[in-house]
Coordinates of C-alpha atoms in Angstrom, one line a residue:
M623 CA -75.3 -0.3 41.1
A624 CA -76.7 -0.8 44.6
D625 CA -75.3 -1.4 48.0
L626 CA -75.2 -5.1 48.0
R627 CA -74.8 -7.4 50.8
Q628 CA -71.3 -8.1 52.1
A629 CA -72.9 -11.6 53.1
C630 CA -74.5 -13.6 49.7
D631 CA -77.9 -14.6 50.2
R632 CA -77.6 -17.9 50.9
C633 CA -75.4 -17.3 54.3
H634 CA -78.1 -14.3 54.8
D635 CA -80.1 -16.3 54.5
K636 CA -78.8 -19.2 57.3
K637 CA -77.7 -16.3 59.7
L638 CA -73.9 -17.6 58.1
R639 CA -70.4 -15.6 57.8
C640 CA -70.0 -15.5 54.6
P641 CA -66.6 -16.8 53.8
K642 CA -66.6 -14.8 50.1
Q643 CA -62.7 -14.0 49.5
P644 CA -62.3 -10.4 48.4
G645 CA -61.9 -10.6 44.2
S646 CA -64.1 -13.3 44.1
L647 CA -66.6 -14.0 42.0
I648 CA -68.7 -17.3 44.6
C649 CA -68.6 -17.8 48.0
S650 CA -67.3 -21.3 48.5
R651 CA -70.3 -22.1 50.3
C652 CA -72.0 -22.1 47.2
A653 CA -68.8 -23.3 45.2
K654 CA -68.9 -26.5 46.7
A655 CA -73.7 -26.8 47.2
T656 CA -72.9 -26.3 43.2
V657 CA -75.5 -23.4 43.9
P658 CA -75.7 -20.0 42.6
C659 CA -74.2 -17.6 44.5
I660 CA -76.3 -14.2 44.9
F661 CA -75.9 -10.9 46.8
S662 CA -79.0 -8.8 47.3
P663 CA -79.4 -5.0 48.5
P664 CA -78.9 -4.6 51.8
T665 CA -82.9 -4.2 52.9
R666 CA -82.9 -3.6 56.5
S667 CA -81.3 -0.4 55.7
L668 CA -83.0 0.7 53.3
L669 CA -86.4 0.4 55.6
R670 CA -84.1 2.3 58.3
N671 CA -83.8 5.4 55.8
G672 CA -87.5 5.6 54.4
T673 CA -89.3 4.9 51.9
V674 CA -86.4 4.5 48.5
G675 CA -87.2 6.2 45.2
D676 CA -88.0 4.2 41.8
S677 CA -84.4 5.9 41.3
Q678 CA -82.9 3.5 43.8
Q679 CA -84.1 0.8 43.9
P680 CA -82.8 -2.4 43.1
D681 CA -82.6 -4.1 39.9
L682 CA -84.5 -7.6 40.3
A683 CA -83.9 -8.4 37.0
A684 CA -80.0 -8.7 37.6
F685 CA -80.4 -11.7 40.5
D686 CA -81.1 -15.3 39.7
W687 CA -83.7 -16.1 42.8
S688 CA -84.1 -19.9 41.8
S689 CA -81.7 -20.7 44.6
L690 CA -84.7 -19.9 47.1
L691 CA -87.4 -21.8 45.9
E692 CA -84.9 -25.0 45.8
F693 CA -87.4 -26.4 48.5
D694 CA -85.6 -30.1 47.9
Q695 CA -81.8 -28.9 49.0
V696 CA -81.0 -29.7 52.2
C697 CA -79.5 -27.7 54.7
N698 CA -79.8 -29.5 58.2
N699 CA -76.5 -31.5 58.5
S700 CA -75.2 -30.7 54.8
P701 CA -71.9 -32.2 53.9
N702 CA -70.5 -28.3 53.3
G703 CA -70.9 -27.4 56.5
D704 CA -73.9 -25.8 56.5
A705 CA -75.7 -24.8 60.6
V706 CA -79.0 -25.6 61.1
Q707 CA -81.6 -21.6 61.4
S708 CA -83.2 -21.7 64.3
A709 CA -86.6 -21.4 64.3
N710 CA -86.6 -18.4 66.8
P711 CA -85.1 -15.5 64.3
F712 CA -83.5 -14.7 67.0
V713 CA -81.4 -17.5 67.9
T714 CA -78.5 -18.9 65.5
T715 CA -77.0 -21.7 65.3
P716 CA -73.3 -21.1 65.1
P717 CA -71.6 -21.1 61.7
V718 CA -69.1 -24.1 61.4
S719 CA -66.0 -24.1 59.1
D720 CA -66.1 -24.6 56.0
N721 CA -62.4 -26.2 56.1
A722 CA -63.9 -29.1 58.8
D723 CA -63.3 -32.4 57.8
T724 CA -66.1 -35.1 57.5
P725 CA -65.7 -37.1 60.9
S726 CA -64.2 -39.9 60.6
L727 CA -65.9 -43.4 61.6
S728 CA -65.1 -44.5 65.1
N729 CA -63.4 -48.2 65.6
T730 CA -66.6 -50.0 67.1
S731 CA -68.5 -47.8 63.6
E732 CA -65.5 -49.8 61.5
L733 CA -65.5 -52.9 63.2
A734 CA -69.4 -53.1 62.4
N735 CA -69.0 -52.2 58.9
L736 CA -66.3 -54.9 58.7
M737 CA -68.3 -57.3 60.4
A738 CA -71.5 -57.0 57.7
S739 CA -69.2 -58.1 54.8
L740 CA -67.7 -61.1 56.5
D741 CA -70.2 -62.3 57.8
R742 CA -72.1 -61.7 53.9
I743 CA -68.4 -62.8 52.3
H744 CA -69.2 -66.6 54.6
S745 CA -72.5 -66.8 54.5
D746 CA -72.0 -66.6 50.6
F747 CA -69.0 -68.9 50.3
P748 CA -70.1 -72.6 49.1
L749 CA -70.2 -75.1 51.8
S750 CA -67.5 -77.6 52.2
Y751 CA -67.0 -81.1 49.9
I752 CA -65.0 -82.5 52.6
H753 CA -68.5 -82.9 55.2
R754 CA -70.4 -84.4 52.7
H755 CA -71.0 -88.3 51.4
M756 CA -70.3 -87.8 47.3
S757 CA -68.3 -89.5 45.0
V758 CA -65.0 -87.4 43.9
E759 CA -66.9 -87.5 39.9
M760 CA -70.4 -86.1 42.1
V761 CA -67.5 -83.1 43.7
K762 CA -66.5 -81.7 40.3
Q763 CA -69.6 -81.7 38.4
I764 CA -70.7 -79.7 41.9
S765 CA -67.0 -77.8 41.5
Q766 CA -68.8 -77.1 38.3
S767 CA -71.8 -75.1 38.8
A768 CA -70.4 -73.6 41.9
A769 CA -68.1 -72.7 40.4
A770 CA -70.3 -70.8 37.4
R771 CA -72.1 -68.9 40.3
F772 CA -69.6 -67.7 43.1
D773 CA -66.8 -65.0 42.2
M774 CA -63.8 -67.4 44.3
Q775 CA -61.5 -64.3 42.2
S776 CA -62.9 -61.8 44.0
T777 CA -63.6 -62.9 47.2
I778 CA -60.0 -64.0 47.5
E779 CA -59.0 -60.0 46.4
L780 CA -62.0 -59.2 49.0
L781 CA -60.2 -61.0 51.8
L782 CA -56.9 -60.1 51.2
Q783 CA -58.4 -55.9 51.3
Q784 CA -60.9 -56.9 54.7
G785 CA -58.2 -59.4 56.5
Q786 CA -55.2 -55.8 56.2
Q787 CA -58.2 -53.5 57.4
L788 CA -58.5 -55.9 60.8
A789 CA -54.5 -55.7 61.1
L790 CA -55.1 -52.1 60.8
L791 CA -57.6 -51.8 62.7
Y792 CA -55.9 -53.4 65.6
P793 CA -53.0 -51.4 67.4
P794 CA -55.8 -48.0 68.1
V795 CA -58.9 -50.1 69.0
L796 CA -56.7 -51.9 72.0
K797 CA -54.9 -48.3 72.7
K798 CA -58.9 -47.5 73.1
A799 CA -60.5 -50.9 74.4
H800 CA -58.1 -49.6 77.7
R801 CA -59.7 -47.2 79.1
H802 CA -56.7 -46.4 81.9
V803 CA -59.1 -45.3 85.0
N804 CA -57.2 -42.8 87.4
R805 CA -57.1 -44.6 90.9
P806 CA -57.3 -42.6 93.0
P807 CA -54.6 -42.4 95.9
E808 CA -55.7 -44.0 99.3
D809 CA -58.6 -42.7 101.0
S810 CA -56.4 -42.2 103.9
Q811 CA -54.4 -39.7 102.0
C812 CA -57.5 -37.8 101.5
T813 CA -57.3 -34.0 103.6
I814 CA -60.7 -32.9 101.2
S815 CA -62.9 -32.7 104.8
D816 CA -65.8 -33.3 102.1
C817 CA -64.3 -35.4 99.3
M818 CA -66.6 -36.3 97.0
H819 CA -65.0 -40.8 98.4
H820 CA -66.4 -41.1 101.2
L821 CA -69.7 -41.0 99.5
R822 CA -68.2 -43.5 96.8
Q823 CA -70.2 -46.3 98.7
S824 CA -72.8 -44.8 97.9
L825 CA -72.9 -42.8 95.0
R826 CA -70.7 -45.7 93.1
P827 CA -69.9 -48.9 95.4
R828 CA -68.9 -50.6 91.7
S829 CA -65.2 -49.3 90.0
P830 CA -65.7 -49.1 86.3
P831 CA -64.8 -51.0 84.2
I832 CA -61.2 -51.3 82.5
L833 CA -60.9 -52.6 79.7
D834 CA -63.9 -51.5 76.9
H835 CA -65.5 -55.2 76.2
S836 CA -68.0 -54.5 73.8
L837 CA -65.6 -52.7 71.9
L838 CA -62.8 -55.8 72.3
N839 CA -66.2 -58.7 72.2
L840 CA -66.6 -57.1 68.3
L841 CA -62.8 -57.5 67.3
I842 CA -63.1 -60.6 67.9
A843 CA -66.0 -61.9 66.1
C844 CA -64.3 -60.1 63.2
H845 CA -61.2 -62.3 63.7
L846 CA -63.5 -64.8 64.5
R847 CA -65.9 -64.6 61.2
L848 CA -62.3 -63.7 59.2
L849 CA -61.0 -67.7 60.9
D850 CA -64.1 -68.7 59.5
I851 CA -63.5 -68.2 55.6
F852 CA -60.5 -68.9 55.9
D853 CA -60.4 -72.3 56.7
N854 CA -63.4 -72.7 53.9
L855 CA -60.9 -71.8 52.1
M856 CA -58.6 -74.0 53.6
D857 CA -61.2 -76.9 52.7
H858 CA -61.8 -76.4 49.9
S859 CA -58.3 -75.9 48.2
R860 CA -58.2 -79.5 49.7
V861 CA -61.2 -80.5 48.1
C862 CA -59.0 -79.5 45.2
A863 CA -56.1 -80.7 45.5
H864 CA -57.5 -84.0 46.0
V865 CA -59.1 -83.1 42.9
F866 CA -56.4 -82.7 40.6
S867 CA -54.4 -85.6 41.7
T868 CA -56.9 -88.0 40.2
L869 CA -56.7 -86.3 37.0
P870 CA -55.1 -87.4 34.3
K871 CA -50.5 -87.5 34.4
N872 CA -50.1 -83.8 32.7
S873 CA -53.0 -82.3 33.3
E874 CA -53.0 -78.4 33.9
P875 CA -54.5 -76.6 36.9
N876 CA -56.9 -73.7 36.8
F877 CA -56.6 -71.0 39.6
D878 CA -59.6 -69.4 39.8
I879 CA -58.0 -66.1 41.5
P880 CA -57.0 -62.8 40.7
E881 CA -53.9 -61.3 38.5
I882 CA -51.2 -60.2 40.5
R883 CA -49.7 -56.8 38.5
I884 CA -46.9 -55.8 39.4
G885 CA -45.9 -52.6 37.6
S886 CA -45.9 -54.2 33.6
F887 CA -45.3 -57.6 35.0
V888 CA -48.0 -59.6 35.1
A889 CA -47.2 -63.1 36.8
P890 CA -48.4 -66.5 34.4
R891 CA -51.3 -67.7 36.2
D892 CA -48.6 -71.5 38.3
S893 CA -46.2 -67.9 40.1
A894 CA -49.9 -66.0 41.0
A895 CA -50.9 -69.1 43.0
S896 CA -48.5 -69.3 44.8
I897 CA -47.9 -65.6 45.3
M898 CA -51.6 -65.5 46.5
M899 CA -50.6 -68.7 48.6
T900 CA -48.4 -66.5 50.2
M901 CA -49.9 -63.6 51.1
L902 CA -52.6 -64.9 52.9
V903 CA -50.4 -66.6 54.6
E904 CA -48.0 -63.9 55.6
L905 CA -51.6 -62.1 56.4
H906 CA -52.7 -63.9 58.7
S907 CA -49.1 -64.3 60.6
S908 CA -49.5 -60.7 60.9
L909 CA -53.7 -61.3 62.4
E910 CA -51.6 -64.1 64.7
A911 CA -49.3 -61.8 66.2
R912 CA -51.9 -59.0 66.7
C913 CA -53.8 -61.7 68.7
Q914 CA -51.3 -62.0 70.9
E915 CA -50.9 -59.1 71.9
M916 CA -54.0 -58.3 73.0
S917 CA -54.9 -62.4 75.0
E918 CA -51.3 -59.9 76.6
M919 CA -52.9 -56.8 76.5
V920 CA -55.9 -57.8 78.5
I921 CA -54.0 -60.0 81.4
S922 CA -51.8 -57.0 82.3
A923 CA -55.2 -54.5 83.2
A924 CA -58.0 -56.8 84.0
G925 CA -55.6 -59.5 85.2
E926 CA -58.1 -61.6 86.8
T927 CA -59.9 -59.2 89.5
S928 CA -63.6 -59.9 87.6
L929 CA -65.6 -62.6 86.0
E930 CA -66.1 -60.2 82.3
S931 CA -62.1 -60.0 82.9
R932 CA -61.7 -63.6 82.7
A933 CA -64.4 -64.8 79.6
L934 CA -62.4 -62.2 78.0
S935 CA -59.3 -63.2 78.7
L936 CA -60.6 -67.2 77.6
Q937 CA -62.2 -65.0 74.7
C938 CA -58.7 -64.1 73.8
E939 CA -56.5 -67.3 74.8
A940 CA -59.2 -69.4 72.8
L941 CA -59.0 -67.3 69.9
A942 CA -55.2 -67.6 69.9
L943 CA -55.1 -70.5 69.7
R944 CA -57.8 -71.0 67.1
S945 CA -55.4 -68.6 65.1
V946 CA -52.0 -70.4 65.7
G947 CA -54.6 -73.9 64.0
T948 CA -55.1 -72.2 61.2
L949 CA -51.9 -70.8 60.8
A950 CA -51.3 -74.1 61.0
D951 CA -53.2 -75.8 58.3
M952 CA -52.2 -72.6 55.7
K953 CA -48.8 -73.5 55.9
A954 CA -49.8 -77.5 55.3
L955 CA -51.3 -77.3 52.7
R956 CA -48.5 -74.7 50.3
T957 CA -46.2 -77.1 51.7
K958 CA -48.5 -80.3 49.8
L959 CA -49.8 -77.7 47.2
F960 CA -45.9 -77.1 46.8
S961 CA -44.7 -81.0 46.6
S962 CA -47.8 -82.1 44.6
G963 CA -47.0 -80.2 41.8
I964 CA -49.5 -78.0 42.4
L965 CA -48.0 -75.2 43.1
G966 CA -44.7 -74.1 41.2

């Protein structure tokens, strides 16, 4: 059998170090790409030694060359970490380690995705009946029609997930938003004759912002949109509570909420509604505390040194006030639902 290259054809063509381990038939790169791992003869050494006789010709039928004809294979920025081969045969791109993890989303990307998801929930949410002119009987009919089109169970479940994600994003976003700008010492203390601070006024007369306003504004936008959804949910709950009060006595409420399962235990529908309401209140309490942390961070980091910082401080203050108000509404509604017998 002819001597084979140390690198498989795929790695060789891409100018990459082949990660094949001793004793293994295929390399990990080909295994990840689910393509045949082929090892061809070292053609350069054969050409260097002159013309090879028929007895030394490699058995081409013993190799599967089909992988070389798969022109639709993704080779640029592929998930298996393959590097891009340069058009210049003498210039190669350094190989990328197969063990490198896929880059995680940045906080900005996570917040942008979260904002898009929350906005879809808000757009799909039925309009509140509180601000409409209609009878209770008409509200019942419209509610039944809306329930057939709108999946409240999935919406509440997704709302809990998105709210928890926002609560988890708060600490790293606040940490990243504080740029920790290194302030230079007083110019009078500088002993460097050609120091850059002499050109500061001409190069950049303004100091860089201490806070990442774009990132914080995106965080505030996500929290505000979540509060919009919470307010809509509270409005619908109030309407449902009012409609239930008009029903005949001994009527059983019909809760359209996700199933709550703890191990093999499945909570009854009325108990599940109480648990779900408590979970929403606790989630909102956590977010309200995160909002207070952001307000304190903005004030301590930026103070009132710039118009942007003052505007951001006012946004944080407005968000905190609205968050406190929504939390108070949720607790009041929960008390009303318990006292009216809707929640047990």
